[in-house]
Coordinates of C-alpha atoms and ligand atoms in Angstrom, one line a residue:
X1 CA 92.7 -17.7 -136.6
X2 CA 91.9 -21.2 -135.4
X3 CA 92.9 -24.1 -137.8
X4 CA 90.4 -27.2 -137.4
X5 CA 91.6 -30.5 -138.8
X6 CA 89.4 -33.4 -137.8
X7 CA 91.5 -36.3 -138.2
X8 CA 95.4 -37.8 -137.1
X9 CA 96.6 -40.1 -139.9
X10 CA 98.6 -39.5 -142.5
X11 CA 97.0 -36.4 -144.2
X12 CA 95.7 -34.9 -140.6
X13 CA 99.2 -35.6 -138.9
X14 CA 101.2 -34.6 -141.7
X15 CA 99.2 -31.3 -142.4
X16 CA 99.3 -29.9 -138.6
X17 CA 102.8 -30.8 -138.8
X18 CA 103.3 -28.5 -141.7
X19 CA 101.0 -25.8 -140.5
X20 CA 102.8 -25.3 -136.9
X21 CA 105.8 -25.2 -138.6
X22 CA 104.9 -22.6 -141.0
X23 CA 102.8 -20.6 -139.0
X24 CA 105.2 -20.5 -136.4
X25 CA 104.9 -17.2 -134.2
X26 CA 101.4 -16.0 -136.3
X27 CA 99.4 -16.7 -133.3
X28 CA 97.4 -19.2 -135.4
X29 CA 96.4 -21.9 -133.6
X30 CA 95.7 -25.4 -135.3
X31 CA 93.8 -27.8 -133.5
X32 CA 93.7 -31.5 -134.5
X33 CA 90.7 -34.0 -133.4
X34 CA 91.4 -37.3 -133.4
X35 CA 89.7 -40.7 -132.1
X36 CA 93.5 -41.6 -130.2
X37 CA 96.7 -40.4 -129.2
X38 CA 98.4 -41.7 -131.9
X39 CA 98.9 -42.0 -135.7
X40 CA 98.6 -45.3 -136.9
X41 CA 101.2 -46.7 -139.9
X42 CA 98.8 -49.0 -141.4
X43 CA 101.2 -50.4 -144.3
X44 CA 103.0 -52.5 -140.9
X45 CA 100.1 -53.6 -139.1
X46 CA 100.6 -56.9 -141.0
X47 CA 103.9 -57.3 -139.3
X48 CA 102.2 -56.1 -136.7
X49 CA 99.7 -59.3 -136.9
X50 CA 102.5 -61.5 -137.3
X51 CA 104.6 -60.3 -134.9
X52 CA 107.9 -59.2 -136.7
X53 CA 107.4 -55.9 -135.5
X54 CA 105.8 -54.9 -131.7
X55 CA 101.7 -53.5 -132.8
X56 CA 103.1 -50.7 -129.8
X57 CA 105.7 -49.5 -132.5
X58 CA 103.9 -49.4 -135.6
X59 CA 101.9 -46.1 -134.2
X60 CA 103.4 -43.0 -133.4
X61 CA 102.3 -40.7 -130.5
X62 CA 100.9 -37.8 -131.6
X63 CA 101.9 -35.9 -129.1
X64 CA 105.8 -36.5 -129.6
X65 CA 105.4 -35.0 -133.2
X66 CA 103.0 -32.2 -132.7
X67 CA 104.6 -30.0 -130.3
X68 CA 102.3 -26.8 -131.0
X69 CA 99.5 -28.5 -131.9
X70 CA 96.5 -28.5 -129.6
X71 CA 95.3 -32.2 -129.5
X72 CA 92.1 -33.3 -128.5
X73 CA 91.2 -37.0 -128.1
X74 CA 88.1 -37.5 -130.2
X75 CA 85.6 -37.9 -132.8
X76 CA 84.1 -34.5 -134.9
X77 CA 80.5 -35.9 -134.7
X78 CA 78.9 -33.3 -137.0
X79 CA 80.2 -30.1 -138.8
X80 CA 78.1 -27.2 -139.2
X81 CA 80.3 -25.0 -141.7
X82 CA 78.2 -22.3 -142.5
X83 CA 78.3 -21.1 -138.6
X84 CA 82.1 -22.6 -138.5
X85 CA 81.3 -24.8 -136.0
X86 CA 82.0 -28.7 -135.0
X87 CA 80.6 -30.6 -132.5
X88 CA 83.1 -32.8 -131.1
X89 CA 82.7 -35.9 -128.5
X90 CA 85.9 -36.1 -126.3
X91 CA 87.2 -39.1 -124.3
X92 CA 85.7 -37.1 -121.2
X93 CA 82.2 -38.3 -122.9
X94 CA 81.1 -34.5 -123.0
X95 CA 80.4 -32.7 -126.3
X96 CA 82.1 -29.7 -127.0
X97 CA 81.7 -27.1 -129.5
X98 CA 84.2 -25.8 -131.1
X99 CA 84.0 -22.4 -133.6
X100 CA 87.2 -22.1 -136.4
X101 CA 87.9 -20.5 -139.4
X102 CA 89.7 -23.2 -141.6
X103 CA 88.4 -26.9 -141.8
X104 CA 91.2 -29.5 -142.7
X105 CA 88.9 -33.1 -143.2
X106 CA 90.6 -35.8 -142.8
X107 CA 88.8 -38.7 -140.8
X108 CA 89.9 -41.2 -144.2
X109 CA 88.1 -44.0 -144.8
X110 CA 86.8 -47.5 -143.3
X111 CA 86.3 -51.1 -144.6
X112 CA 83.6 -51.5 -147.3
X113 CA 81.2 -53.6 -145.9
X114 CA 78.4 -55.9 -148.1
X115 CA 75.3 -57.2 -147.6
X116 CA 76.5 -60.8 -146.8
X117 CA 74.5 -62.5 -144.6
X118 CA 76.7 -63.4 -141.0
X119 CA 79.5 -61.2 -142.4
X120 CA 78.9 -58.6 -139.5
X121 CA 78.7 -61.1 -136.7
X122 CA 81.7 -63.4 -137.9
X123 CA 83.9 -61.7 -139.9
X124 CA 86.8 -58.8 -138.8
X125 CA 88.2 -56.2 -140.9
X126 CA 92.2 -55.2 -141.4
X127 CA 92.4 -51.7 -141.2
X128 CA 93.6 -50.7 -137.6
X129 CA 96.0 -52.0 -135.2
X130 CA 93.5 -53.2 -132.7
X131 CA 92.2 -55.3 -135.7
X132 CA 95.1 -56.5 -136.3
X133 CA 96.2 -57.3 -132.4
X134 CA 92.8 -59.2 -132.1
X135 CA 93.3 -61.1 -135.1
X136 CA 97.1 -62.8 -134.0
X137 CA 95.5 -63.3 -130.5
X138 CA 92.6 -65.4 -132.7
X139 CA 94.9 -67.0 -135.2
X140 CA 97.0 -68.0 -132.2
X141 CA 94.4 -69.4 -129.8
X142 CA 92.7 -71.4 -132.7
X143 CA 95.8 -73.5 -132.6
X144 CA 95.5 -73.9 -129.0
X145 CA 91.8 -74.6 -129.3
X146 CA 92.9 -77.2 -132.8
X147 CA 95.2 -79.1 -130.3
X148 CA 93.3 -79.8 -127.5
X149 CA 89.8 -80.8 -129.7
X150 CA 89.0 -84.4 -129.9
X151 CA 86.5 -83.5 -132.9
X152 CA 88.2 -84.0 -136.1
X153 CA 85.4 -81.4 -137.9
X154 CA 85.4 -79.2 -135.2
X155 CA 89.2 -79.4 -135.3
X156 CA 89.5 -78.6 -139.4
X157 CA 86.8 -75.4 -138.6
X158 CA 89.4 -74.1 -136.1
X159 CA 92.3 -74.2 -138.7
X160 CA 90.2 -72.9 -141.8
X161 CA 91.1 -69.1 -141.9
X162 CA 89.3 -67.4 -144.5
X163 CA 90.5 -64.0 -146.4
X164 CA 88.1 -62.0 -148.6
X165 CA 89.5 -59.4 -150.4
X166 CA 93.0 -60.2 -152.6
X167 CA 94.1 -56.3 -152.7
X168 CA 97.1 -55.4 -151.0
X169 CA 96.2 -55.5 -147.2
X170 CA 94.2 -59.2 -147.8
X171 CA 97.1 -60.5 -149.5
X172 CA 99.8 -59.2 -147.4
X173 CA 98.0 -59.9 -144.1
X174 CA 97.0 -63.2 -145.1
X175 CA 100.6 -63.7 -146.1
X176 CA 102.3 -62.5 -142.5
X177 CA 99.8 -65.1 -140.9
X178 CA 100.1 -67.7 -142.5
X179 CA 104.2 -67.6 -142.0
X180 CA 103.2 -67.1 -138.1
X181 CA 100.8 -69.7 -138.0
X182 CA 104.0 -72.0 -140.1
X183 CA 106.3 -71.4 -137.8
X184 CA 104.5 -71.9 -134.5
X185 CA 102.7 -75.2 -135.3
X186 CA 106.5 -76.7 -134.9
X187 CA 105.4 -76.2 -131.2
X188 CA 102.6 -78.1 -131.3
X189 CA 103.3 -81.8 -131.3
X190 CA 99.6 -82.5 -131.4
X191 CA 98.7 -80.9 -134.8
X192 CA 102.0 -82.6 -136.0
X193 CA 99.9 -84.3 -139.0
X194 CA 97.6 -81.7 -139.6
X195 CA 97.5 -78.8 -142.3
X196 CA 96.2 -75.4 -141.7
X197 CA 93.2 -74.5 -145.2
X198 CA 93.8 -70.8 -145.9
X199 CA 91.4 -69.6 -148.7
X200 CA 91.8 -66.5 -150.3
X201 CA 88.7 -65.7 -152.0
X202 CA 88.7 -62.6 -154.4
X203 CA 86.1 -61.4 -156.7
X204 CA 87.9 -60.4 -159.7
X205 CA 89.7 -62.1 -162.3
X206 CA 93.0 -61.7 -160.5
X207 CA 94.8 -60.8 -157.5
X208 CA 96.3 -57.4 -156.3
X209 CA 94.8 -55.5 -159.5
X210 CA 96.9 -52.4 -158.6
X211 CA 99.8 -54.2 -159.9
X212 CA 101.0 -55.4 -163.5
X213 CA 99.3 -59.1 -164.3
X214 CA 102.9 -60.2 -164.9
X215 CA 103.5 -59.5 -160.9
X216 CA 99.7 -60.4 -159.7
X217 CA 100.3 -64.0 -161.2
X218 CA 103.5 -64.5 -159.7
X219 CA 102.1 -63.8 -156.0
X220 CA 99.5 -65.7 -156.4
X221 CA 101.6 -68.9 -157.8
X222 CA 103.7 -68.1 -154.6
X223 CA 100.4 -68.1 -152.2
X224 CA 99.6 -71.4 -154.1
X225 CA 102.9 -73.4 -153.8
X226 CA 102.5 -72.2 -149.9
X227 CA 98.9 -74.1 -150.1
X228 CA 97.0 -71.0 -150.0
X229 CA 93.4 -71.7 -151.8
X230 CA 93.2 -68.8 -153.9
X231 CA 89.2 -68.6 -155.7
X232 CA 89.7 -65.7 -158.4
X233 CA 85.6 -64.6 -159.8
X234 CA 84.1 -65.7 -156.6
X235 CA 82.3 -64.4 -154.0
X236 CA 81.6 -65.1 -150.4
X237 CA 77.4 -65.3 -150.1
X238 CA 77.1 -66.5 -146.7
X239 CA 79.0 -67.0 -143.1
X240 CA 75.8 -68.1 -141.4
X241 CA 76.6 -70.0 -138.2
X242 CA 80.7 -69.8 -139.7
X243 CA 79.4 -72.1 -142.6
X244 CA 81.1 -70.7 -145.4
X245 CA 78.9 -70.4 -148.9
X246 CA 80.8 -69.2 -151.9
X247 CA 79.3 -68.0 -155.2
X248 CA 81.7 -71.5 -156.7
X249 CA 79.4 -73.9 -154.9
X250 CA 81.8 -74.5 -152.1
X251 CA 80.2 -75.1 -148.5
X252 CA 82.7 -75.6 -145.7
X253 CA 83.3 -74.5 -142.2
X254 CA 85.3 -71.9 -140.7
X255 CA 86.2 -69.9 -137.6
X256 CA 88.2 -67.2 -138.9
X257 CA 87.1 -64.8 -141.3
X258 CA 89.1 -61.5 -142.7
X259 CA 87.1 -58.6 -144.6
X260 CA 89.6 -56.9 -146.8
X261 CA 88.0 -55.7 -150.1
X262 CA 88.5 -52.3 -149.8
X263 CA 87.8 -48.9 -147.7
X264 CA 84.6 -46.5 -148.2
X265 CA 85.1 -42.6 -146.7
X266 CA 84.3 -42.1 -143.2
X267 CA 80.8 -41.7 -142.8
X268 CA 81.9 -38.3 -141.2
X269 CA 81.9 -36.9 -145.2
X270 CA 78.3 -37.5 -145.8
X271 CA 77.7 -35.6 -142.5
X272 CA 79.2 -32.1 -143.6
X273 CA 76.8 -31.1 -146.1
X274 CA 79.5 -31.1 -148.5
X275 CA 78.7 -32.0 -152.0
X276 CA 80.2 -35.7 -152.5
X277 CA 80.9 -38.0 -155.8
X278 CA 79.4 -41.2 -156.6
X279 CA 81.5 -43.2 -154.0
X280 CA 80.9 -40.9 -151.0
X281 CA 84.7 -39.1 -151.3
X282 CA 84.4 -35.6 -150.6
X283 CA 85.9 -33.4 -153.7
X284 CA 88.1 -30.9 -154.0
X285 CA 90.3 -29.4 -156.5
X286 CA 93.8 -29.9 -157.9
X287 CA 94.4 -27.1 -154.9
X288 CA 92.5 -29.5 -152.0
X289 CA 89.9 -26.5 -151.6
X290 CA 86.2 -28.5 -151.1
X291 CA 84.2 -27.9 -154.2
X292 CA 80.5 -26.8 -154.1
X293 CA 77.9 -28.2 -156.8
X294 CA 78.7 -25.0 -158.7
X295 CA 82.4 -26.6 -158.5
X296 CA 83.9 -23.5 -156.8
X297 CA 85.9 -23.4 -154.2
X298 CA 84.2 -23.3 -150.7
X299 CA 86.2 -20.7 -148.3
X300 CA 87.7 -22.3 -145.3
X301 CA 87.1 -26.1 -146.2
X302 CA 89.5 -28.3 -147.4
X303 CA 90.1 -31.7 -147.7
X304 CA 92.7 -34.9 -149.0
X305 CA 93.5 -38.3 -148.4
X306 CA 90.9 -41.1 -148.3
X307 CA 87.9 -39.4 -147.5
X308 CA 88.2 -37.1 -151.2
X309 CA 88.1 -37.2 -154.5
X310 CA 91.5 -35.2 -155.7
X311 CA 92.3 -35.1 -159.3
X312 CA 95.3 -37.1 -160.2
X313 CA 97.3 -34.4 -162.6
X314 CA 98.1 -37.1 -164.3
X315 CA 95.1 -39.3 -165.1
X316 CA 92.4 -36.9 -164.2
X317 CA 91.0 -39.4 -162.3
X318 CA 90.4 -39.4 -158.4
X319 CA 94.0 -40.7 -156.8
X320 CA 94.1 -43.7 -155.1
X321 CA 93.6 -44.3 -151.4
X322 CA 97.0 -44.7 -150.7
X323 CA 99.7 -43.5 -148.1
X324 CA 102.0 -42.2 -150.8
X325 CA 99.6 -39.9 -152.1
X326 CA 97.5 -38.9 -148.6
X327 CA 101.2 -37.6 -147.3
X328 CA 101.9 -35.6 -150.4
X329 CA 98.5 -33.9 -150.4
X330 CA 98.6 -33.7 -146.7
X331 CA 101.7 -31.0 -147.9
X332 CA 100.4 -29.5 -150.5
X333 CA 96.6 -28.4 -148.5
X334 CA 99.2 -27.1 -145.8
X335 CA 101.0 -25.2 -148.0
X336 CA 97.8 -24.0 -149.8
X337 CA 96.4 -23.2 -146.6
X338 CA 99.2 -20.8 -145.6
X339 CA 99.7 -19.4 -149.1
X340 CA 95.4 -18.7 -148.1
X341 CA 96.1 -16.8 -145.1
X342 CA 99.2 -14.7 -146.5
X343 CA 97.5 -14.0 -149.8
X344 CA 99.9 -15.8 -151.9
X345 CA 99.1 -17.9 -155.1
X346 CA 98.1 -21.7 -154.5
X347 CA 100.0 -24.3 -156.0
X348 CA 98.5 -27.6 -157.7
X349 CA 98.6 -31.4 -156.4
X350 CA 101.2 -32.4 -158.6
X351 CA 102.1 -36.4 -157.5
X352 CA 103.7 -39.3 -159.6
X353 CA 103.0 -42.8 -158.2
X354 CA 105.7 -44.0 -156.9
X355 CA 104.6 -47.5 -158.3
X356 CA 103.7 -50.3 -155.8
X357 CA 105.4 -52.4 -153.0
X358 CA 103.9 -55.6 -151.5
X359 CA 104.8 -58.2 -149.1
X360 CA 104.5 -61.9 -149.4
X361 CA 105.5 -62.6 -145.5
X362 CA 109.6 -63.2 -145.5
X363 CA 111.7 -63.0 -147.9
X364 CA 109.4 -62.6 -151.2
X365 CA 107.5 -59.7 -152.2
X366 CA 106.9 -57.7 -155.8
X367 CA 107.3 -54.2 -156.7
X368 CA 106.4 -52.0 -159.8
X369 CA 108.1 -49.1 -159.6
X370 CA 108.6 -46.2 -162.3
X371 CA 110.4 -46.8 -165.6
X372 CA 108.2 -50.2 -165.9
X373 CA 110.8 -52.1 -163.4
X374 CA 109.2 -55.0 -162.1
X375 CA 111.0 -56.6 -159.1
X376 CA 109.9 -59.9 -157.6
X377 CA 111.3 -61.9 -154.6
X378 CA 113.8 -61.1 -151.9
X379 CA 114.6 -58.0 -153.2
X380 CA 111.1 -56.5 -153.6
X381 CA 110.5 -57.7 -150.1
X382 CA 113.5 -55.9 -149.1
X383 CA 112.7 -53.2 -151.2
X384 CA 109.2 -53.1 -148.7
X385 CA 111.0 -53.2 -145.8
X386 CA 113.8 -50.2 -146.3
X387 CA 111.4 -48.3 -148.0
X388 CA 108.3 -48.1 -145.3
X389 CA 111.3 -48.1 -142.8
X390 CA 112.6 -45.2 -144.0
X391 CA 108.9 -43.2 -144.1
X392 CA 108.0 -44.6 -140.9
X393 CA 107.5 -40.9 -138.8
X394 CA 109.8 -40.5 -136.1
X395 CA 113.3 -42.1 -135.4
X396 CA 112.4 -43.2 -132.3
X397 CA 109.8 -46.0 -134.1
X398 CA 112.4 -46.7 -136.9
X399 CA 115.2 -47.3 -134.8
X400 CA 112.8 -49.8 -132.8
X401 CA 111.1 -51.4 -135.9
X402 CA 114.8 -52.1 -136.7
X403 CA 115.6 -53.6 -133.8
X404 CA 112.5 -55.5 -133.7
X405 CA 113.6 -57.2 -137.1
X406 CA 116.8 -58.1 -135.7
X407 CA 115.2 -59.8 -132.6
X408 CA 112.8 -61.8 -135.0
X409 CA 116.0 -62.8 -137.1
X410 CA 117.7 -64.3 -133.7
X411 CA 115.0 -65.9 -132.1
X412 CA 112.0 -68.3 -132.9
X413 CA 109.1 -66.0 -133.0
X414 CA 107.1 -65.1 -130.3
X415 CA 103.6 -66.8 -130.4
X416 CA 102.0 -65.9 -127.3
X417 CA 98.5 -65.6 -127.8
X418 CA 97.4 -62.4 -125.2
X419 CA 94.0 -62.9 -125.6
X420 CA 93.0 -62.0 -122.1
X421 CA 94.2 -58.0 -123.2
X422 CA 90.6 -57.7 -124.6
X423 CA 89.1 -59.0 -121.2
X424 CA 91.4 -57.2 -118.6
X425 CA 89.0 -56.9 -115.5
X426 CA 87.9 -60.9 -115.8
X427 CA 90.0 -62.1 -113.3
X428 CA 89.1 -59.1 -110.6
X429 CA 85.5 -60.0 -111.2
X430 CA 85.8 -63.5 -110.6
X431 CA 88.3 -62.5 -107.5
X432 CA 85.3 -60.5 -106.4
X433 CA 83.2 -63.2 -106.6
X434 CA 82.6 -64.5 -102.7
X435 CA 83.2 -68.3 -102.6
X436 CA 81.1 -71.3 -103.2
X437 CA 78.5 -71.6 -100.6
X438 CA 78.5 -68.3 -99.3
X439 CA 76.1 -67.0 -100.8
X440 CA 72.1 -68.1 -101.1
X441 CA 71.3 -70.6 -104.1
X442 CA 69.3 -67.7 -105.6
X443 CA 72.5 -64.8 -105.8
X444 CA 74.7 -67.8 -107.0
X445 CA 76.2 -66.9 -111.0
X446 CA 76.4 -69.5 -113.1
X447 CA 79.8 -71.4 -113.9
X448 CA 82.1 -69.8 -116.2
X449 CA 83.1 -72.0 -119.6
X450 CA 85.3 -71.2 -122.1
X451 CA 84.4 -71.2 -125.5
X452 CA 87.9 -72.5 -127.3
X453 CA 87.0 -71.2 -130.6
X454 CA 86.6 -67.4 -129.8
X455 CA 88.1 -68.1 -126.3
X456 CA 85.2 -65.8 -124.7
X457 CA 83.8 -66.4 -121.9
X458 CA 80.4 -67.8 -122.1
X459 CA 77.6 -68.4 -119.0
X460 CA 75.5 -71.2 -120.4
Ligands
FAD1 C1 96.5 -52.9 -144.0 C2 96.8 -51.7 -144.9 C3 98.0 -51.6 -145.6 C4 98.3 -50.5 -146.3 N1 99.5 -50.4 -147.0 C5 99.7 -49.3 -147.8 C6 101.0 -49.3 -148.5 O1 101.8 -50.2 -148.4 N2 101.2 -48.1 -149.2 C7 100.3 -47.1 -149.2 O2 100.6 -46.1 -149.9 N3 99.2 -47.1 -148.6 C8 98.8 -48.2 -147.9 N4 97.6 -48.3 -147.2 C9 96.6 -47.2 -147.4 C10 96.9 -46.0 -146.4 O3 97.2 -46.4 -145.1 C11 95.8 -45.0 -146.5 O4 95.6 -44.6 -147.8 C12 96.1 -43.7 -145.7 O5 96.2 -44.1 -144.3 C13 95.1 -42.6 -145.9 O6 95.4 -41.5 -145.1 P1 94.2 -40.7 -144.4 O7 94.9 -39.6 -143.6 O8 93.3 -40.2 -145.4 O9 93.4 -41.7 -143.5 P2 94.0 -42.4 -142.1 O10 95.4 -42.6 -142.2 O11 93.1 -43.7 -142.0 O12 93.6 -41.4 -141.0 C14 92.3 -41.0 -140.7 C15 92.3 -40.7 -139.2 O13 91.1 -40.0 -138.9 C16 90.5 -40.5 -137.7 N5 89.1 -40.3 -137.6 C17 88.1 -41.1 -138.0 N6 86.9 -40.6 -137.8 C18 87.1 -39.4 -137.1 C19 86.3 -38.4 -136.6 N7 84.9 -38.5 -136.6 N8 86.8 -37.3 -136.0 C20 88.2 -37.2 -135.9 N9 89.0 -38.1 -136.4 C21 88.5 -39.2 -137.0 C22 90.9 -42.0 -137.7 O14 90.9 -42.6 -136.5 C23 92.3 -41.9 -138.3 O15 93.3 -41.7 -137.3 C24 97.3 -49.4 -146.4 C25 96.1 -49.5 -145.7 C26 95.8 -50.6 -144.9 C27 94.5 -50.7 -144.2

């Protein structure tokens, strides 16, 4: 039998982990499709953006944890699951075909995107580690291009970082930059007088509404005393030409502009044929088995973590799309899964939140945890750090995690901007390039500028 899961994060990674485990010596085979080689531990890529922790360390090779797995580097591009077949595009560019008996989905979800007009050209979301590499390498080289502007407006543009979206990952990313950006403006002597605008901008009445109001009003008198412009009920209408429009009246300009107000499935779900629920979440039930529109169970297809609907035993409701509950599910399908193939009775998703941790850069944080304990300060911060520490996969990545905090707690931080990783063949091309006067008038390029905003290269 040939296990399918398309998919390497938290309920994909953890699931084939389970499965070779338990099927060990069947001669099942699982097989696990996903886009990299890795598994990426998206509560640290804002330490990742900031730099506390190396972006290399905050992803885990899947290959290191699955040692029976079969990996192949891809996408599942379509899933035909009457005939038990998906069409997969590898890294090789080829398609390939692949028949199995059980489907595991699991391709989670990506940023919700609106209609705003110049969002898609200006703006960058937070969800994955290359997003959140780019965006230091931005953040940093805006302060390079700030310093050497002689154009006060052009200058206040390049220091206006925008966040919309005041959940977890816009708060806490926007928190872990603005410490970076604190700390390495005391090396720039030319923006000695200057300030840095951050505006948060957030739609609802408050911020991080997963959390108890108590806790949501102390981070965001926190971002405030930090000079953080948080707009609660507004909304961003426009980034034409980086002018930003908000729904307040406020018109200003601004390079830098994060997306974070939430995740949608993978567009992969709406691709399967499987029924899905109002928000595009694939359902199952309290078992992970994928539900028909009859609500029964379809054989072989299964599904958990951000891409489904799974019924919270508690509040009946879909669960969040959170890590906590994506790894639990991931173990329960697995088990499910087995239980399947042996003829055994299923057991139900049964998962109490664990309550909330977030970061508010160093040293502050809140947490709601069972019990109604509310923490807030140094000790939920702490509380963050130990706790995704501790469910960081592999102890390879937590010892170095570790010792990347203690290198950050010794020395000033490292604010190298390595912008030049997202154009690594620029300076062989220009090598390439014969010199000056070697060539006719006609084959000549055209000079090279930079552009200090983006720092792209741009021909004129
Ligand atoms: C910045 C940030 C911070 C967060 N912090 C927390 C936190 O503190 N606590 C918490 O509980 N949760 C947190 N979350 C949420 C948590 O990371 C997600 O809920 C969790 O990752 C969902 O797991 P998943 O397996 O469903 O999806 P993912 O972990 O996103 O994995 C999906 C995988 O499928 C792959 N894939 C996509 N398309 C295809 C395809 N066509 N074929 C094959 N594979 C595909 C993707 O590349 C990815 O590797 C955070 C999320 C973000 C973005």
């Amino acid at each position: 039998m040939r296990i399918l899961v398309s998919g390497g994060g938290f309920v994909g990674a953890y699931a084939a982990l389970r499965l070779e485990r338990r099927l060990r010596g069947s001669g099942h085979e699982v097989v696990l499709v996903n886009p990299e080689n890795y598994l990426q531990y998206q509560p640290f890529l804002p330490e990742a953006a900031s730099g506390n922790i190396e972006p290399r360390h905050v992803v885990v090779p899947l290959r290191e944890v699955l040692r029976r797995t079969r990996l192949v580097v891809g996408e599942v591009e379509a899933i035909d699951h009457g005939a038990r077949r998906a069409r997969i595009r590898t890294l090789a560019d080829e398609p390939l075909d692949l028949q199995y008996d059980a489907l595991v989905l699991a391709p989670g979800s990506v940023s919700r995107v609106l209609p705003v007009p110049g969002l898609a050209d200006r703006a960058i979301g937070f969800k994955t580690i290359a997003e959140a590499i780019h965006l230091r390498n931005v953040v940093l080289s805006r302060l390079e291009a700030a310093a050497d502007t002689t154009d006060p407006e052009h200058r206040r543009a390049l220091l206006t970082f925008v966040f919309v979206g005041g959940g977890y990952a816009g708060v806490e990313a926007l928190a872990e930059l603005e410490d970076l950006v604190r700390a390495a403006l005391r090396r720039y002597p030319e923006l000695h007088d200057v300030h840095p605008r951050w505006v948060l901008v957030e739609a609802a009445a408050s911020l991080l509404p997963e959390l108890d109001a108590g806790l949501a009003r102390y981070a965001q008198a926190l971002l405030a005393r930090r000079g953080v412009d948080v707009r609660l009920e507004t909304r961003l209408d426009s980034a034409e030409g980086g002018v930003m429009r908000l729904s307040d009246g406020d018109v200003f300009a601004a390079e830098t502009l994060v997306w974070t107000t939430g995740v949608r499935p993978h567009p992969l779900t709406a691709q399967t044929g499987f029924p899905v629920d109002d928000q595009g979440r694939i359902a199952t039930d309290e078992y992970l088995r994928v539900l028909d529109e009859a609500g029964e169970a379809i054989p072989g297809a299964w599904a958990a973590g951000d891409c489904a609907a799974v019924p919270d035993p508690v509040t009946g409701r879909p669960c969040p799309p959170t890590a906590q509950h994506a790894l639990r599910q991931a173990r329960c399908l697995a088990d499910n899964l087995v239980a399947t193939i042996e003829g055994r009775p299923l057991r139900r998703f049964r998962y109490r939140n664990r309550g909330q941790l977030v970061s508010l850069g160093r040293y502050r944080g809140v947490a709601q945890l069972p019990g109604r304990i509310r923490i807030r300060g140094f000790w939920a911060w702490w509380l963050h750090r130990t706790y995704h520490l501790a469910m960081m996969p592999t102890l390879n990545r937590r010892v170095r995690i570790a010792l990347d905090w203690t290198v950050t707690l010794l020395f000033p931080r490292d604010i190298t901007a390595l912008g030049s990783l997202q154009r690594p063949r620029e300076a062989f091309e220009r090598a390439a390039e014969p010199p000056p006067g070697t060539l006719p008038e006609s084959r000549r390029r055209a000079p090279v500028t930079r552009d200090p905003g983006t720092a792209r290269l741009a021909r004129p």
